[in-house]
Coordinates of C-alpha atoms and ligand atoms in Angstrom, one line a residue:
M5 CA -76.4 79.8 -107.8
M6 CA -75.8 79.1 -104.2
N7 CA -74.3 75.8 -103.4
H8 CA -74.4 75.5 -99.6
D9 CA -75.2 71.9 -99.3
A10 CA -72.7 70.5 -101.7
S11 CA -71.0 68.8 -98.8
E12 CA -73.2 65.7 -99.3
R13 CA -71.8 65.2 -102.7
F14 CA -68.3 66.0 -101.6
P15 CA -65.9 63.2 -102.7
F16 CA -62.8 64.0 -100.5
P17 CA -63.7 63.7 -96.8
D18 CA -60.1 63.8 -95.8
A19 CA -59.1 66.8 -98.0
P20 CA -57.2 69.3 -95.9
F21 CA -59.5 72.3 -96.3
A22 CA -59.5 73.0 -92.5
S23 CA -55.7 72.9 -92.5
I24 CA -55.5 75.4 -95.4
E25 CA -58.1 77.6 -93.6
N26 CA -55.8 77.5 -90.6
I27 CA -52.6 78.2 -92.5
I28 CA -53.9 81.3 -94.3
A29 CA -55.1 82.7 -90.9
Y30 CA -51.5 83.0 -89.8
D31 CA -51.6 86.3 -88.1
P32 CA -48.2 87.8 -87.4
G33 CA -49.8 91.3 -87.1
G34 CA -52.0 90.0 -84.2
R35 CA -55.2 91.2 -85.7
N36 CA -57.3 88.4 -84.3
V37 CA -57.8 86.9 -87.8
F38 CA -58.4 83.4 -86.6
G39 CA -61.3 84.7 -84.5
L40 CA -62.9 85.9 -87.8
V41 CA -62.6 82.5 -89.5
I42 CA -66.0 80.8 -90.2
P43 CA -65.2 77.1 -90.5
D44 CA -65.6 75.5 -93.9
Q45 CA -66.2 78.7 -95.9
L46 CA -63.0 78.1 -98.0
R47 CA -64.2 74.7 -99.1
L48 CA -67.7 75.9 -99.8
A49 CA -66.4 78.9 -101.8
A50 CA -64.2 76.8 -103.9
Q51 CA -66.9 74.2 -104.6
S52 CA -69.2 77.0 -105.7
L53 CA -66.5 78.4 -108.0
I54 CA -65.9 75.1 -109.7
G55 CA -69.3 75.4 -111.2
A56 CA -68.9 79.0 -112.2
R57 CA -69.3 80.3 -115.8
R58 CA -67.9 83.8 -115.5
V59 CA -66.3 85.4 -112.4
G60 CA -65.6 89.1 -111.7
V61 CA -62.5 89.4 -109.4
V62 CA -62.5 92.8 -107.6
S63 CA -59.4 94.2 -105.9
G64 CA -57.2 97.2 -105.5
L65 CA -56.7 99.7 -102.7
F66 CA -55.3 103.1 -103.5
L67 CA -53.2 104.8 -100.8
P68 CA -53.9 108.6 -101.2
H69 CA -50.9 109.7 -99.0
V70 CA -48.4 108.0 -101.4
G71 CA -50.5 108.1 -104.6
K72 CA -50.0 104.3 -105.2
S73 CA -51.8 101.1 -104.7
E74 CA -51.0 98.7 -101.9
T75 CA -49.2 95.4 -102.4
D76 CA -52.1 93.4 -100.8
G77 CA -54.9 92.5 -103.2
P78 CA -53.9 92.5 -106.9
P79 CA -51.4 89.6 -106.7
G80 CA -54.0 87.5 -105.0
A81 CA -56.7 88.6 -107.4
V82 CA -54.6 87.8 -110.4
A83 CA -53.7 84.3 -108.9
V84 CA -57.5 83.6 -108.5
A85 CA -58.3 84.8 -112.0
A86 CA -55.4 82.7 -113.5
A87 CA -56.5 79.6 -111.6
L88 CA -60.1 80.0 -112.9
T89 CA -58.9 80.5 -116.4
E90 CA -56.9 77.3 -116.1
L91 CA -60.1 75.5 -115.1
G92 CA -61.9 76.9 -118.2
V93 CA -63.9 79.5 -116.2
A94 CA -63.9 83.0 -117.7
A95 CA -62.5 85.6 -115.2
D96 CA -62.3 89.4 -115.3
C97 CA -60.3 91.5 -112.9
L98 CA -62.2 94.6 -111.9
T99 CA -60.8 97.7 -110.2
D100 CA -61.0 101.5 -110.3
V101 CA -58.8 103.7 -112.5
R102 CA -56.5 104.6 -109.7
N103 CA -55.3 100.9 -109.4
V104 CA -55.1 100.0 -113.1
E105 CA -51.3 100.0 -113.2
A106 CA -51.2 97.5 -110.3
F107 CA -52.9 95.0 -112.6
R108 CA -51.1 96.0 -115.8
V109 CA -47.7 95.3 -114.4
L110 CA -48.9 91.9 -113.4
G111 CA -49.9 91.3 -117.1
V112 CA -53.7 91.7 -116.7
E113 CA -55.8 94.4 -118.3
P114 CA -58.6 95.1 -115.7
V115 CA -62.2 96.1 -116.3
T116 CA -62.5 99.7 -114.9
N117 CA -66.1 100.4 -116.0
A118 CA -68.3 98.7 -113.5
D119 CA -71.5 100.3 -114.8
D120 CA -73.7 97.6 -116.2
Y121 CA -71.0 95.0 -115.7
I122 CA -73.6 92.4 -114.4
A123 CA -75.9 93.1 -117.3
R124 CA -73.0 93.1 -119.8
A125 CA -70.8 90.2 -118.6
K126 CA -73.5 88.1 -116.9
P127 CA -71.1 86.9 -114.2
T128 CA -72.2 83.9 -112.1
H129 CA -69.8 84.9 -109.3
F130 CA -67.9 87.8 -107.8
V131 CA -64.8 87.4 -105.7
S132 CA -63.4 90.4 -103.7
V133 CA -59.8 90.4 -102.6
E134 CA -58.9 93.2 -100.1
R135 CA -61.4 95.6 -101.6
L136 CA -62.9 98.0 -99.0
G137 CA -66.7 97.9 -98.4
R138 CA -68.9 100.6 -96.9
T139 CA -69.1 101.0 -93.2
R140 CA -72.3 101.8 -91.2
D141 CA -72.2 105.5 -92.2
G142 CA -71.5 104.8 -95.8
A143 CA -67.9 105.8 -95.8
Y144 CA -64.9 103.6 -96.7
R145 CA -62.1 103.5 -94.1
N146 CA -58.7 102.0 -94.0
M147 CA -57.4 100.0 -91.0
K148 CA -56.2 103.2 -89.2
G149 CA -59.8 104.4 -89.3
E150 CA -59.1 107.1 -91.9
D151 CA -61.9 108.0 -94.3
V152 CA -60.7 107.2 -97.9
T153 CA -64.1 107.6 -99.6
A154 CA -62.8 110.3 -102.0
W155 CA -60.2 107.9 -103.4
H156 CA -62.3 104.7 -103.5
D157 CA -65.0 103.9 -106.2
P158 CA -68.0 102.1 -104.7
L159 CA -67.4 98.7 -106.3
D160 CA -69.0 97.0 -103.4
A161 CA -72.3 98.1 -105.1
L162 CA -71.6 95.2 -107.5
F163 CA -71.9 92.8 -104.5
L164 CA -75.0 94.4 -103.2
E165 CA -76.6 94.2 -106.7
A166 CA -75.3 90.6 -107.0
D167 CA -77.3 89.6 -104.0
R168 CA -80.5 90.7 -105.7
K169 CA -79.6 89.1 -109.0
D170 CA -78.6 85.7 -107.6
V171 CA -74.9 86.0 -108.4
T172 CA -72.8 84.2 -105.8
T173 CA -70.3 86.3 -103.9
I174 CA -67.1 85.6 -102.1
G175 CA -65.2 88.1 -99.9
I176 CA -61.6 87.8 -98.9
G177 CA -60.3 90.1 -96.2
D178 CA -57.7 90.5 -93.4
G179 CA -58.9 93.2 -91.1
G180 CA -62.7 93.6 -91.1
N181 CA -63.1 96.6 -93.4
E182 CA -63.2 94.6 -96.6
I183 CA -66.2 93.5 -98.8
G184 CA -67.5 90.2 -97.3
M185 CA -66.6 91.0 -93.7
G186 CA -70.2 92.0 -93.0
R187 CA -70.6 88.3 -92.4
V188 CA -68.5 88.7 -89.2
F189 CA -69.6 92.3 -88.4
A190 CA -70.1 91.6 -84.7
E191 CA -66.7 89.9 -84.3
V192 CA -65.0 92.8 -86.1
L193 CA -66.7 95.3 -83.7
A194 CA -65.6 93.2 -80.7
T195 CA -62.1 92.3 -81.5
I196 CA -60.5 94.5 -84.2
P197 CA -58.9 97.9 -83.4
H198 CA -61.1 100.8 -84.6
G199 CA -63.7 98.1 -85.3
E200 CA -66.6 100.4 -84.7
R201 CA -65.3 102.8 -87.3
I202 CA -64.0 100.4 -89.9
A203 CA -66.3 97.4 -89.8
C204 CA -67.7 96.7 -93.3
T205 CA -71.4 96.1 -93.6
V206 CA -71.3 94.3 -97.0
S207 CA -71.8 90.6 -96.6
T208 CA -71.0 87.9 -99.1
D209 CA -72.3 84.3 -99.5
F210 CA -68.9 83.1 -98.5
C211 CA -66.4 84.9 -96.3
I212 CA -62.7 84.1 -96.1
A213 CA -60.5 85.7 -93.4
A214 CA -56.7 85.5 -93.7
G215 CA -53.6 87.1 -92.3
T216 CA -53.2 89.1 -95.5
S217 CA -55.8 89.1 -98.3
N218 CA -53.2 87.7 -100.8
W219 CA -52.9 84.7 -98.6
G220 CA -56.7 84.3 -98.5
A221 CA -56.6 84.3 -102.3
Y222 CA -53.8 81.7 -102.4
G223 CA -55.8 79.6 -100.0
L224 CA -58.8 79.8 -102.3
V225 CA -56.5 78.7 -105.2
A226 CA -55.2 75.8 -103.1
A227 CA -58.8 74.7 -102.4
L228 CA -59.6 74.9 -106.1
S229 CA -56.4 72.8 -106.7
I230 CA -57.8 70.0 -104.4
L231 CA -61.2 70.0 -106.1
S232 CA -59.7 69.9 -109.6
G233 CA -56.8 67.6 -108.8
R234 CA -54.2 70.1 -110.2
D235 CA -51.7 72.4 -108.6
L236 CA -53.0 75.8 -109.6
L237 CA -50.9 77.7 -107.1
P238 CA -48.4 80.2 -108.5
S239 CA -44.8 79.1 -107.9
A240 CA -42.7 80.7 -105.2
Y241 CA -40.8 82.4 -108.0
E242 CA -44.0 83.8 -109.5
V243 CA -45.3 85.1 -106.1
A244 CA -41.9 86.8 -105.4
N245 CA -41.8 88.2 -109.0
A246 CA -45.4 89.7 -108.7
L247 CA -44.6 91.5 -105.5
T248 CA -41.2 92.8 -106.6
T249 CA -42.5 93.9 -109.9
L250 CA -45.3 95.9 -108.3
V251 CA -42.7 97.7 -106.1
Q252 CA -39.9 98.1 -108.6
R253 CA -42.2 99.5 -111.3
G254 CA -43.3 102.1 -108.7
V255 CA -47.1 101.3 -108.8
A256 CA -47.5 99.8 -105.3
V257 CA -46.1 100.1 -101.7
D258 CA -46.7 98.1 -98.5
G259 CA -50.1 99.3 -97.2
V260 CA -49.0 99.2 -93.6
T261 CA -45.5 100.5 -93.6
G262 CA -46.0 102.8 -96.7
K263 CA -42.6 101.7 -97.8
S264 CA -41.6 100.8 -101.3
E265 CA -40.7 97.2 -100.4
A266 CA -41.8 93.8 -101.7
T267 CA -43.6 93.2 -98.4
V268 CA -47.3 92.9 -97.7
D269 CA -48.9 94.6 -94.6
G270 CA -45.4 94.8 -93.1
I271 CA -44.8 91.1 -93.6
P272 CA -41.5 90.0 -95.3
L273 CA -41.7 88.3 -98.7
A274 CA -40.0 85.2 -97.2
T275 CA -43.0 84.7 -94.9
T276 CA -45.4 84.7 -97.9
L277 CA -43.2 82.3 -99.9
R278 CA -43.0 79.9 -96.9
L279 CA -46.8 80.1 -96.6
V280 CA -47.4 79.4 -100.3
E281 CA -45.1 76.4 -100.1
N282 CA -46.9 75.2 -97.0
L283 CA -50.1 75.4 -99.0
R284 CA -48.5 73.5 -101.8
R285 CA -47.5 70.7 -99.3
Q286 CA -51.3 70.4 -98.5
I287 CA -52.3 69.9 -102.1
T288 CA -49.5 67.8 -103.6
P289 CA -48.6 64.2 -102.5
S290 CA -45.6 63.9 -100.3
P291 CA -42.5 62.5 -102.2
L292 CA -42.5 59.7 -99.5
Q293 CA -45.7 58.4 -101.0
R294 CA -43.8 57.4 -104.2
R295 CA -42.5 54.4 -102.1
E296 CA -39.2 54.5 -103.9
P297 CA -35.7 55.4 -102.5
L298 CA -35.4 59.2 -102.4
C299 CA -32.5 61.6 -101.9
V300 CA -33.3 63.4 -98.7
G301 CA -31.5 66.4 -97.3
V302 CA -31.2 66.8 -93.5
L303 CA -30.8 70.4 -92.5
G304 CA -29.2 70.6 -89.1
Y305 CA -27.5 67.5 -87.5
G306 CA -28.5 67.8 -83.9
E307 CA -30.5 65.2 -82.0
T308 CA -33.6 65.3 -84.2
G309 CA -31.5 65.6 -87.4
R310 CA -29.5 62.5 -86.5
A311 CA -32.7 60.6 -85.6
A312 CA -34.4 61.6 -88.9
A313 CA -31.3 60.6 -90.9
A314 CA -31.0 57.3 -89.2
L315 CA -34.7 56.5 -89.8
L316 CA -34.4 57.6 -93.5
L317 CA -31.4 55.3 -93.9
R318 CA -33.2 52.4 -92.2
R319 CA -36.0 52.9 -94.7
G320 CA -33.7 52.7 -97.7
H321 CA -33.4 56.4 -98.6
R322 CA -30.2 58.3 -99.4
V323 CA -29.3 61.1 -97.0
R324 CA -27.3 64.3 -97.5
V325 CA -26.5 66.2 -94.3
S326 CA -26.0 70.0 -94.2
E327 CA -24.7 71.2 -90.8
V328 CA -24.0 74.8 -89.9
R329 CA -21.3 73.9 -87.3
P330 CA -17.8 73.8 -88.7
L331 CA -17.3 70.1 -87.8
R332 CA -14.8 67.8 -89.6
V333 CA -16.8 65.3 -91.7
E334 CA -15.0 62.4 -89.9
D335 CA -16.3 63.7 -86.6
I336 CA -20.0 63.4 -87.8
P337 CA -21.5 60.2 -86.3
G338 CA -22.3 57.7 -89.0
S339 CA -20.8 59.9 -91.8
K340 CA -19.8 56.8 -93.8
T341 CA -23.4 55.8 -94.3
L342 CA -24.4 59.3 -95.6
D343 CA -24.4 60.2 -99.3
A344 CA -22.7 63.5 -98.8
V345 CA -22.0 66.0 -96.0
E346 CA -21.5 69.8 -95.9
T347 CA -20.4 71.6 -92.8
G348 CA -19.9 75.2 -91.7
G349 CA -23.1 76.4 -93.4
H350 CA -26.0 75.5 -95.7
T351 CA -25.8 76.0 -99.4
I352 CA -28.6 75.7 -102.0
E353 CA -26.1 74.0 -104.4
F354 CA -25.7 71.2 -101.9
L355 CA -29.4 70.7 -101.2
A356 CA -31.0 71.5 -104.6
P357 CA -30.6 67.8 -105.9
C358 CA -32.8 66.5 -103.0
D359 CA -36.3 65.2 -103.5
L360 CA -37.1 66.6 -100.1
V361 CA -35.4 68.4 -97.2
V362 CA -36.0 67.8 -93.5
A363 CA -35.4 70.9 -91.4
S364 CA -34.4 70.6 -87.8
P365 CA -36.1 72.8 -85.2
G366 CA -32.8 74.8 -84.8
V367 CA -33.1 76.1 -88.4
R368 CA -35.0 79.3 -88.1
P369 CA -38.3 79.6 -90.1
D370 CA -36.9 82.7 -91.9
A371 CA -33.4 81.1 -92.6
P372 CA -32.2 82.1 -96.1
I373 CA -31.7 78.4 -97.0
R374 CA -35.4 77.7 -96.5
N375 CA -36.2 80.7 -98.8
A376 CA -33.8 79.4 -101.4
L377 CA -35.3 75.9 -101.2
H378 CA -38.9 77.3 -101.6
R379 CA -37.8 79.2 -104.7
R380 CA -36.4 76.0 -106.2
G381 CA -39.6 74.1 -105.4
V382 CA -37.8 71.6 -103.1
P383 CA -40.3 70.4 -100.4
V384 CA -39.2 71.2 -96.9
M385 CA -40.7 69.4 -93.9
S386 CA -40.2 69.1 -90.2
E387 CA -38.8 66.0 -88.4
L388 CA -42.2 65.4 -86.8
E389 CA -44.0 65.6 -90.1
L390 CA -41.4 63.3 -91.8
A391 CA -41.6 60.7 -89.0
Y392 CA -45.4 60.9 -88.9
Q393 CA -45.5 60.0 -92.6
M394 CA -43.3 57.0 -91.9
C395 CA -45.3 55.9 -88.8
D396 CA -47.8 53.1 -88.8
R397 CA -48.8 53.2 -85.1
P398 CA -51.6 55.4 -83.8
I399 CA -50.5 58.7 -82.2
I400 CA -51.8 60.5 -79.1
A401 CA -50.6 64.1 -79.1
V402 CA -50.7 66.3 -76.0
T403 CA -50.1 70.0 -76.3
G404 CA -50.6 73.1 -74.1
T405 CA -48.5 75.8 -72.5
V406 CA -47.6 73.7 -69.4
G407 CA -48.0 70.1 -68.3
K408 CA -47.8 68.3 -71.7
R409 CA -44.7 66.4 -70.8
S410 CA -46.0 65.4 -67.3
T411 CA -49.3 64.3 -68.8
V412 CA -47.5 62.1 -71.3
E413 CA -45.3 60.7 -68.5
L414 CA -48.4 60.1 -66.3
L415 CA -50.0 58.3 -69.2
D416 CA -46.9 56.1 -69.5
R417 CA -47.3 55.1 -65.8
L418 CA -51.1 54.4 -66.2
F419 CA -50.5 52.1 -69.2
A420 CA -47.6 50.4 -67.4
A421 CA -49.7 49.8 -64.3
V422 CA -52.1 47.6 -66.2
G423 CA -49.6 46.1 -68.6
R424 CA -50.7 47.9 -71.7
P425 CA -48.0 48.9 -74.2
L426 CA -47.3 52.6 -74.9
T427 CA -44.2 54.5 -76.1
I428 CA -43.8 58.1 -75.2
G429 CA -41.7 61.0 -76.6
G430 CA -42.0 64.5 -77.7
N431 CA -40.5 67.9 -78.2
K432 CA -38.2 67.7 -75.3
G433 CA -38.1 63.9 -75.0
T434 CA -37.4 61.3 -77.7
P435 CA -38.1 62.5 -81.2
L436 CA -40.7 60.4 -83.1
S437 CA -38.0 59.4 -85.6
A438 CA -36.0 57.9 -82.8
I439 CA -39.1 56.0 -81.4
L440 CA -39.7 54.5 -84.9
L441 CA -36.1 53.2 -84.8
Q442 CA -36.7 51.1 -81.7
E443 CA -37.4 47.5 -82.4
K444 CA -40.4 45.4 -81.3
Q445 CA -42.4 48.3 -79.9
T446 CA -46.2 48.0 -80.2
G447 CA -49.2 50.0 -79.0
P448 CA -49.9 53.7 -79.4
I449 CA -47.3 56.5 -79.3
A450 CA -48.0 59.4 -76.9
L451 CA -46.1 62.6 -77.8
A452 CA -45.8 66.0 -76.1
V453 CA -46.1 68.4 -79.0
S454 CA -45.0 72.1 -78.9
S455 CA -46.5 75.0 -80.8
F456 CA -43.2 75.3 -82.6
Q457 CA -43.7 71.8 -84.0
L458 CA -47.4 72.3 -84.8
E459 CA -46.6 75.4 -86.9
T460 CA -45.1 73.2 -89.6
V461 CA -47.2 70.0 -89.6
V462 CA -49.0 69.0 -92.8
T463 CA -50.6 65.6 -92.7
F464 CA -49.9 65.0 -88.9
H465 CA -53.1 63.3 -87.7
P466 CA -53.0 62.1 -84.1
R467 CA -56.0 59.9 -83.4
I468 CA -56.3 61.6 -80.0
A469 CA -55.4 65.3 -79.7
A470 CA -55.4 67.0 -76.3
I471 CA -55.0 70.7 -75.6
L472 CA -54.4 71.1 -71.9
N473 CA -54.3 74.9 -71.4
I474 CA -53.0 78.2 -72.8
N475 CA -51.0 80.7 -70.8
E476 CA -50.8 84.4 -71.6
A477 CA -47.1 84.2 -70.8
H478 CA -46.4 83.0 -74.3
M479 CA -48.3 85.8 -76.0
D480 CA -45.1 87.7 -76.8
R481 CA -43.9 85.0 -79.2
H482 CA -47.3 84.4 -80.9
C483 CA -48.5 88.0 -81.0
S484 CA -52.0 87.4 -79.9
L485 CA -54.3 84.9 -78.1
A486 CA -56.1 84.2 -81.4
E487 CA -52.8 83.4 -83.1
Y488 CA -51.7 81.1 -80.2
I489 CA -55.0 79.2 -80.3
R490 CA -54.7 78.9 -84.1
I491 CA -51.3 77.2 -83.8
K492 CA -52.5 74.9 -81.0
S493 CA -55.6 73.9 -83.1
R494 CA -53.3 72.6 -85.8
V495 CA -53.0 69.5 -83.6
Y496 CA -56.5 68.3 -84.7
M497 CA -56.8 70.0 -88.1
N498 CA -56.8 66.7 -90.0
H499 CA -59.4 65.0 -87.8
T500 CA -62.4 63.7 -89.7
S501 CA -65.9 62.7 -88.6
A502 CA -65.4 59.1 -89.9
E503 CA -66.5 56.5 -87.4
R504 CA -63.8 53.8 -87.0
L505 CA -64.8 50.2 -87.3
S506 CA -64.1 48.5 -84.0
N507 CA -61.2 46.2 -84.5
V508 CA -59.8 44.0 -81.7
D509 CA -56.2 44.5 -83.0
D510 CA -56.5 48.3 -83.0
P511 CA -54.3 49.6 -80.2
L512 CA -56.3 52.8 -80.0
P513 CA -59.9 51.9 -80.5
C514 CA -61.6 55.3 -80.8
P515 CA -62.5 57.7 -83.6
D516 CA -60.7 61.0 -84.0
T517 CA -61.1 62.7 -80.7
L518 CA -60.1 66.1 -79.4
I519 CA -59.8 66.7 -75.7
L520 CA -60.4 70.2 -74.4
P521 CA -60.4 71.9 -70.9
Y522 CA -64.1 72.7 -70.2
D523 CA -63.2 75.4 -67.7
D524 CA -61.5 77.6 -70.3
P525 CA -64.1 79.1 -72.7
R526 CA -61.4 80.3 -75.1
L527 CA -60.3 76.7 -75.8
C528 CA -63.7 75.2 -75.3
S529 CA -65.0 77.1 -78.3
L530 CA -62.6 75.2 -80.5
S531 CA -65.1 72.3 -80.6
R532 CA -67.0 74.4 -83.2
K533 CA -64.0 74.1 -85.5
N534 CA -63.5 70.3 -84.9
R535 CA -64.8 67.8 -87.4
G536 CA -64.1 64.8 -85.1
R537 CA -65.5 64.0 -81.7
T538 CA -64.8 66.3 -78.7
C539 CA -64.4 65.3 -75.1
Y540 CA -63.8 67.6 -72.1
F541 CA -62.3 67.6 -68.7
S542 CA -63.3 69.9 -65.9
R543 CA -62.0 70.7 -62.4
G544 CA -65.5 71.3 -61.0
R545 CA -68.4 70.8 -63.4
P546 CA -70.0 67.8 -64.9
V547 CA -69.5 67.6 -68.7
T548 CA -71.7 65.9 -71.3
R549 CA -68.7 63.8 -72.6
G550 CA -65.5 63.5 -70.6
A551 CA -64.1 63.5 -67.1
W552 CA -64.5 65.8 -64.1
I553 CA -64.0 66.2 -60.4
E554 CA -66.8 67.0 -58.1
R555 CA -66.2 67.3 -54.4
G556 CA -63.0 65.4 -54.7
A557 CA -64.6 62.5 -56.6
L558 CA -63.6 61.5 -60.1
Y559 CA -66.5 61.0 -62.6
M560 CA -66.5 60.0 -66.2
N561 CA -69.2 60.2 -68.8
M562 CA -68.4 58.6 -72.1
N563 CA -71.5 56.7 -72.9
D564 CA -72.5 56.0 -69.4
H565 CA -72.0 57.9 -66.2
T566 CA -69.3 56.3 -64.0
H567 CA -68.0 57.2 -60.6
L568 CA -64.4 56.2 -60.6
G569 CA -63.3 57.0 -57.0
A570 CA -61.5 60.0 -55.5
L571 CA -58.8 61.8 -57.2
S572 CA -56.1 63.3 -54.9
P573 CA -56.0 67.1 -55.3
D574 CA -52.3 67.2 -54.7
S575 CA -49.7 65.3 -56.7
P576 CA -46.8 63.6 -54.9
D577 CA -44.5 66.3 -56.2
G578 CA -47.0 69.2 -55.7
E579 CA -47.5 70.2 -59.3
P580 CA -50.3 72.8 -59.3
L581 CA -51.9 71.6 -62.5
F582 CA -51.8 68.0 -61.6
V583 CA -55.6 67.5 -61.4
E584 CA -56.1 68.7 -65.0
N585 CA -53.2 66.5 -66.3
A586 CA -54.6 63.5 -64.4
L587 CA -58.1 64.1 -65.8
C588 CA -56.8 64.4 -69.3
A589 CA -54.6 61.2 -68.9
V590 CA -57.6 59.3 -67.5
L591 CA -59.7 60.3 -70.5
I592 CA -57.0 59.2 -72.9
A593 CA -56.8 55.9 -71.0
R594 CA -60.5 55.4 -71.4
L595 CA -60.3 56.2 -75.1
S596 CA -57.5 53.7 -75.4
G597 CA -59.7 51.0 -74.2
F598 CA -59.2 50.9 -70.4
D599 CA -62.3 49.8 -68.6
D600 CA -63.4 51.1 -65.2
T601 CA -61.5 48.5 -63.3
E602 CA -58.3 49.1 -65.2
I603 CA -58.6 52.9 -64.6
R604 CA -59.1 52.4 -60.9
E605 CA -56.2 50.0 -60.7
A606 CA -53.9 52.3 -62.7
L607 CA -54.8 55.3 -60.5
K608 CA -54.3 53.3 -57.3
K609 CA -51.0 51.8 -58.3
N610 CA -49.8 55.3 -59.0
Q611 CA -51.1 56.7 -55.7
I612 CA -53.3 59.2 -57.4
D613 CA -56.5 57.7 -56.2
T614 CA -56.7 58.4 -52.5
M615 CA -59.9 56.6 -51.5
S616 CA -60.5 53.4 -53.3
Ligands
MG717 MG1 -57.1 94.6 -95.3
MG718 MG1 -54.1 93.5 -96.2

C-alpha cells in the first residue's frame, strides 16, 4: 500500500507542495512547528490517498476540565473526509463517544466502535487529525503535560495494528503529542515544551506538522486538490461556519484558552480564514492568467499602491482604489484614470465586484476588510506578488535581518563596473511595480525582500534567492526562531530542480539557486528543504560550492577552485557585515555570468579588492 517512490511518476514538478507545507507550518504560538516538518511528506501523503479505497479519519480530543471537545481536529477531519468523498474514495470519521457531538454538529455521524474496524471496513488508509497517541509510559498527555488517559480511548491502537496489516497511515499534529509524531520523536524531545512527558511514540507512514492540526488537514486537502485538478478546500464561509457552530452549539471550546470562542489553539478565526485563502491561491490559477482585462481593487494608495495601480492601468486593467485616509477624490493623483475611488475607509461593497484585490503593506494582515474579502472569495494578493506575476525579467531576491539593501546596492555597483545591466529595488526602495513601469530596462532585477513581504508571496520565484543572516532581535515579532526561518525560507519555496538550458540571451544564466551563510548552522540546514541548487558563503572556511575568505583572500568554488584576490575586511563606510554582503554579491555576480576577470575588475573598481 505504501507509495514512497511515486515521485518518479509525478506529473507536476512545479506544483506548490513545498509552499503549502510552509504555509500550514505558520506558527503564531511559537511551538517550533517548522522544525518538525519533514520535507515532502504532504505531497507523498496526498499521492498515497489518491489511490485509496476506504479511509478511516480519526480525530477528537475531549477536554475533561470543561467536559467538551476542542475546536482543533474535527473541522479538519471532516474537511479531509469530504474531499475524499468528492474524489470517490469512501471515508469514515472515527472518534470516541465523548467527541461524537463535535462531529454530529458538523453533519457527520462518526464511527465510535473501533473494535474490529480494520476487519469490518477493510480500510486502505488511516488519517489522524489532532488525536493523541501514547507516550513512552503508555499514558496520553495534553500539551500542558497533564495525563488525560482516563478520558481518551486508545484509538492509536488502530494505527499500530495498521502497521502490521499493511494499511497506510498519515498523522497530522501541531505539538508532538499526536498520532504520527513518533516520526519526529527526537525533535519533539529536543524542542517542544514538556517534550519528554508528551512526545508521542506512535509513528505513521507520513507525518504532517502544522501550526494547528486543522491547518494540516486543510493543507492535505489542498494537496489533494492539486493532484485531482479540483478545488476541494472548504470555502472561507464553510470554515467559519464549522468553527462557530461547534462553539455556539456548546460542544467544543478552544483547547488552549478553554474559552467558548470560535478560535483554535488561541488563534483568531480571521487567521484561519486568511490561511485557507492563502492555500486556495496556491491551488487555483491567478485571475491574471486569464489574459483579459480585469477589474482590480487597490487597497491602500501609498507608494506601493500607486505603483501597482499605474502598472495595472498600463497593462489594460481597470482599477478601483480604496484609501483609508479622508482625501478628496480630486486630490488623488491620477484619479481620472481610475474606475472608481473610495476614501476615508474600506468597504466590502466597494471592493466586492473586483476580480482581485491588491493589498498594500500598510493594510494590516488582520484588517476586517481582508476578512470580508476572504469570506466573499475575492482573491487578495500583495504588491510584490502582483508585480511578480506581471514580470518577465529574472529576479534576484536578497533577504535577511540586516544588510539586504546594502547587498543589493553593492550588486548594482558590481554590475555597473563591468557594464552589465541590472535594476534594483525592494521593500524600502523602488517597488517591483514601479520598476516594471520603467521603459527600456533589461537584465535581471535585484530586490531586497523583507519577511513581511515574504509572508504573503504565492508564485514568487526568484531565480537566485539569498538569505544573508537572521538576528534574534526580530524574534518578538515572529514568536520563535523556527517561525522566523519558516518565513525567510518562503523566498525559495518555488524553486525546482530543473536544469536550465543554457541560452545566450538569458540575462541570468543559472538554475534555481539558494545562497546560504555557511557559518550559521540554523540557516545552513535549510539546504535540506531546498529542491534547487544551494551555494554557500563563509567568512573563514572553504565551502564545496560557493565563496569564502581565507586569511584575507577571496576564493570561489563553483565548478573549479578559483582564487580571486584579496577582499578588504573593512568597507569604506565601516559596515560590520560588509564581508558577508560582499561574498554574497560576488556569488550572485558569478551566477549571473561574470567570469573571473570581470569579478576582479568589479571588485577593484569598487575598491573592495585591496591587493590585485
Ligand atoms: Mg495538538
Ligand atoms: Mg491543536
